[in-house]
PDB file of C-alpha atoms in Angstrom:
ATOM      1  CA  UNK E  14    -137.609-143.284 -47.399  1.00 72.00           C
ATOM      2  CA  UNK E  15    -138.338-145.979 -50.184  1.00 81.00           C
ATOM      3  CA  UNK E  16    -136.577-143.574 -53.150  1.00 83.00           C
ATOM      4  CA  UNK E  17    -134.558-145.430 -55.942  1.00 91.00           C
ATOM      5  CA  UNK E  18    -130.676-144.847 -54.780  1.00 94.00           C
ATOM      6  CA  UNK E  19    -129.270-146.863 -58.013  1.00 97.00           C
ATOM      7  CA  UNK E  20    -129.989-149.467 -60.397  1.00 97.00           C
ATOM      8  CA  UNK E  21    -127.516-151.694 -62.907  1.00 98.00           C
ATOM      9  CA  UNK E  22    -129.225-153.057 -66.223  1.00 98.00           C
ATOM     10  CA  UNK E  23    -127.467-156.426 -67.606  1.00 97.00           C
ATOM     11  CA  UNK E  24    -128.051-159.204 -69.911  1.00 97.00           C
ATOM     12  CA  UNK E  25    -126.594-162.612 -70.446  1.00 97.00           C
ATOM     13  CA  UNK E  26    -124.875-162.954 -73.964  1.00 94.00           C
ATOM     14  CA  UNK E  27    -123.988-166.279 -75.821  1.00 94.00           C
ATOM     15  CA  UNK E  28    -121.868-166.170 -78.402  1.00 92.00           C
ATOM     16  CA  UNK E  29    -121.847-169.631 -78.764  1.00 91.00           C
ATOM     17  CA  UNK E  30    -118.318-170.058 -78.052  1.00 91.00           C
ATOM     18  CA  UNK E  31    -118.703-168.497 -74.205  1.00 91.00           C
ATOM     19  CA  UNK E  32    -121.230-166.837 -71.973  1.00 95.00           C
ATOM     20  CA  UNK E  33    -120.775-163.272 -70.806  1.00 96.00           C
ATOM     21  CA  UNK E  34    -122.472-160.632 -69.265  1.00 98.00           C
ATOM     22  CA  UNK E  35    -122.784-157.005 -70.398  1.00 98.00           C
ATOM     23  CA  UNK E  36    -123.823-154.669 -68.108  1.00 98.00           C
ATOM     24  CA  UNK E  37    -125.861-152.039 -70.305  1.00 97.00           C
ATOM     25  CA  UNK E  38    -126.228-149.464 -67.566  1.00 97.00           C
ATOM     26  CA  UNK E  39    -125.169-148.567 -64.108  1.00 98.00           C
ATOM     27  CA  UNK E  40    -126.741-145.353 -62.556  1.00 97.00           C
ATOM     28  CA  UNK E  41    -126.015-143.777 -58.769  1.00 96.00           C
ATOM     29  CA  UNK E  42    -127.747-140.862 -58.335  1.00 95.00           C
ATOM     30  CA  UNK E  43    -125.166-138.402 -57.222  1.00 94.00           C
ATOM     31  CA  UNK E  44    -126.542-137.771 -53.758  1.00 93.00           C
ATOM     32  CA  UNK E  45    -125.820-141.498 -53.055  1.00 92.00           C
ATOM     33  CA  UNK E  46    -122.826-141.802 -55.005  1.00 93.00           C
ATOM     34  CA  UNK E  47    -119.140-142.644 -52.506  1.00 94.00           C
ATOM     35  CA  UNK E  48    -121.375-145.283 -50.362  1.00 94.00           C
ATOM     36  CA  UNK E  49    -120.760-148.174 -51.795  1.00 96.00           C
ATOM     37  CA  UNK E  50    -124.099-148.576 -53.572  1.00 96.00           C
ATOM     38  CA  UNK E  51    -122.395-148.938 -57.442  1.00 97.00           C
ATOM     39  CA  UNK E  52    -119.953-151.088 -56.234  1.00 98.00           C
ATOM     40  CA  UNK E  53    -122.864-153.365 -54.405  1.00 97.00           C
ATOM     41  CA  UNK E  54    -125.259-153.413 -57.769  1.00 98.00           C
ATOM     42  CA  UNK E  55    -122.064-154.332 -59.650  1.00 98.00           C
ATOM     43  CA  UNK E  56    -121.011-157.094 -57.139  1.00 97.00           C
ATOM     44  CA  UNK E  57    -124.821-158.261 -57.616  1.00 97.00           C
ATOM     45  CA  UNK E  58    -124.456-158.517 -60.957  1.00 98.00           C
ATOM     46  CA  UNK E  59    -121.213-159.993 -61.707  1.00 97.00           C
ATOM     47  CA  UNK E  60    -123.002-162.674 -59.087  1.00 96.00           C
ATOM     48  CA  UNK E  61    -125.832-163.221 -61.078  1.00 96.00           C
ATOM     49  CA  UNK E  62    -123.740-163.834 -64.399  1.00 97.00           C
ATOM     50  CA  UNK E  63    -121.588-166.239 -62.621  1.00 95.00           C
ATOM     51  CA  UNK E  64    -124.543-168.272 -61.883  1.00 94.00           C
ATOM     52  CA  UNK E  65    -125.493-168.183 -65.021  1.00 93.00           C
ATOM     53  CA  UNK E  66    -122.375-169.614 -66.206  1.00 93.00           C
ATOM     54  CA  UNK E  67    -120.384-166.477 -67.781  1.00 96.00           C
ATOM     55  CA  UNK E  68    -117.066-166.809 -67.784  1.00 95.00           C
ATOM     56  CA  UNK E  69    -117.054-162.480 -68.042  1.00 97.00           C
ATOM     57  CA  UNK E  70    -118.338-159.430 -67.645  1.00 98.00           C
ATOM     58  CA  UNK E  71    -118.204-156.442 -70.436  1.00 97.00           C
ATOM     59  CA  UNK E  72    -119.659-153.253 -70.457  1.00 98.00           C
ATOM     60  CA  UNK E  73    -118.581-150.121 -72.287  1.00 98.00           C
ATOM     61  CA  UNK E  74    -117.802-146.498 -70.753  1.00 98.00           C
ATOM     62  CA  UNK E  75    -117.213-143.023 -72.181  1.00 97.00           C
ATOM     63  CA  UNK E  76    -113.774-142.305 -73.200  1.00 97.00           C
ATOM     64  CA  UNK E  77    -114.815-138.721 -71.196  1.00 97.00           C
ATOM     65  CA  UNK E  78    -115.667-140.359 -68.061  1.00 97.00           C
ATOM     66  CA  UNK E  79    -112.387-140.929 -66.248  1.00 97.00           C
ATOM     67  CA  UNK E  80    -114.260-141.409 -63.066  1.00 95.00           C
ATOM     68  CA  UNK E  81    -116.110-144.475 -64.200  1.00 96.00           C
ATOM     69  CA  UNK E  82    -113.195-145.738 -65.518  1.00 97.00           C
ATOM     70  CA  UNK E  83    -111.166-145.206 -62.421  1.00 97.00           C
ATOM     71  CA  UNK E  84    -114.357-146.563 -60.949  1.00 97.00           C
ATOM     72  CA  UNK E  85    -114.296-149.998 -62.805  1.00 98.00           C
ATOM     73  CA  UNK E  86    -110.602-150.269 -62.638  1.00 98.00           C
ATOM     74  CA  UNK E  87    -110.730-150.548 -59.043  1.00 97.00           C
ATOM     75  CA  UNK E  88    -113.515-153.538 -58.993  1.00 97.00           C
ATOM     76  CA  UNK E  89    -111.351-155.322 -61.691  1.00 97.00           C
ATOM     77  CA  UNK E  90    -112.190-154.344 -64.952  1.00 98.00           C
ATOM     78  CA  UNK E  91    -109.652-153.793 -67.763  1.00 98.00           C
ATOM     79  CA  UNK E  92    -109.692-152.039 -70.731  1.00 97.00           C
ATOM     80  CA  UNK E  93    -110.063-154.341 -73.757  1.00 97.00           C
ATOM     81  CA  UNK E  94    -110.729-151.864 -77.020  1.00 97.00           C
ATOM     82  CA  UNK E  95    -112.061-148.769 -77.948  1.00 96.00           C
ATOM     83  CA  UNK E  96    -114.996-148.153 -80.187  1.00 96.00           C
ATOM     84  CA  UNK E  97    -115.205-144.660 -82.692  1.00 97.00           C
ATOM     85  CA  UNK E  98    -118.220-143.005 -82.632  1.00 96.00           C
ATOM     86  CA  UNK E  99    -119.840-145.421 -79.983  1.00 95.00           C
ATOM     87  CA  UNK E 100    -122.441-142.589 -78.570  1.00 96.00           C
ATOM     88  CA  UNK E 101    -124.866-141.166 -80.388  1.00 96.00           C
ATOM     89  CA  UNK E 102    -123.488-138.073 -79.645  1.00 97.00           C
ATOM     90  CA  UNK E 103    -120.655-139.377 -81.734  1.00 96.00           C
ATOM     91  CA  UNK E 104    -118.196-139.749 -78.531  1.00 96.00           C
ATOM     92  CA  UNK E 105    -115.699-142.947 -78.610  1.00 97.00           C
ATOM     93  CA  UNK E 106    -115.990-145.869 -76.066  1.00 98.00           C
ATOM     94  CA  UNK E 107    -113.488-148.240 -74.248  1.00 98.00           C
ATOM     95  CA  UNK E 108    -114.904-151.991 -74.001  1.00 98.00           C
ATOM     96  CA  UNK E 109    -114.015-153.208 -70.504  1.00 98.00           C
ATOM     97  CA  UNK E 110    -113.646-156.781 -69.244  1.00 98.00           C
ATOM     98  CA  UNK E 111    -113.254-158.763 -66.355  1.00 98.00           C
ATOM     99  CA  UNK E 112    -112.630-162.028 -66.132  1.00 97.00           C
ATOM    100  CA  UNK E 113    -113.793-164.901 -63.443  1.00 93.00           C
ATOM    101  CA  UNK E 114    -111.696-167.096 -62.317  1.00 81.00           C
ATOM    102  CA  UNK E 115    -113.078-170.153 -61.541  1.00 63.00           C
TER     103      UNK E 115
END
C-alpha cells in the first residue's frame, strides 16, 4: 500500500586514519518487524559504505535493548565499548563494530 515499513540513517566518517560508517538510526515499525526488512536496510547500508571505501561499520545501541543487540550480533556486529550516560535520558550505550574483510 505505499506505507514506510523501515528506514536506516548512516553517514560516512573519516577519521583520517580510516573510513567508517555509523549507522545513526535503524527503525522497523513493529508490524513489519521478523521479515527481514532490518536486516535488508542494514545489508544496504553496510553495501553502500563498502563502496565508499569503509573498512567498518559502527553504530551504538541501548544497553536496555537486548533484542537489538541480539539483533546485530547475528548480522556480525561485536561489541567494542560502552559509553555512560550516552542517552539523553542518561541510559549507557555499547559501541558496536563490524569489520569488512576485503
Amino acid at each position: 500500500n505505499g506505507a514506510v515499513a523501515g528506514f536506516v540513517v548512516g553517514a560516512l566518517e573519516d577519521t583520517g586514519e580510516n573510513i567508517y560508517g555509523h549507522i545513526c538510526n535503524l527503525a522497523v515499525l513493529p508490524r513489519f518487524r521478523h521479515h527481514g526488512i532490518g536486516r535488508l536496510l542494514v545489508t544496504r547500508a553496510e553495501h553502500q559504505f563498502a563502496i565508499e571505501l569503509a573498512t567498518a561499520v559502527q553504530l551504538e545501541v541501548r544497553v536496555s535493548n537486548t533484542a537489538a543487540q541480539k539483533f546485530y550480533h547475528r548480522l556480525g556486529y561485536q561489541n567494542v565499548f560502552g559509553i555512560d550516560s550516552y542517552y539523553a535520558n542518561g541510559e549507557d550505550a555499547f559501541v558496536m563494530m563490524k569489520w569488512f574483510r576485503f
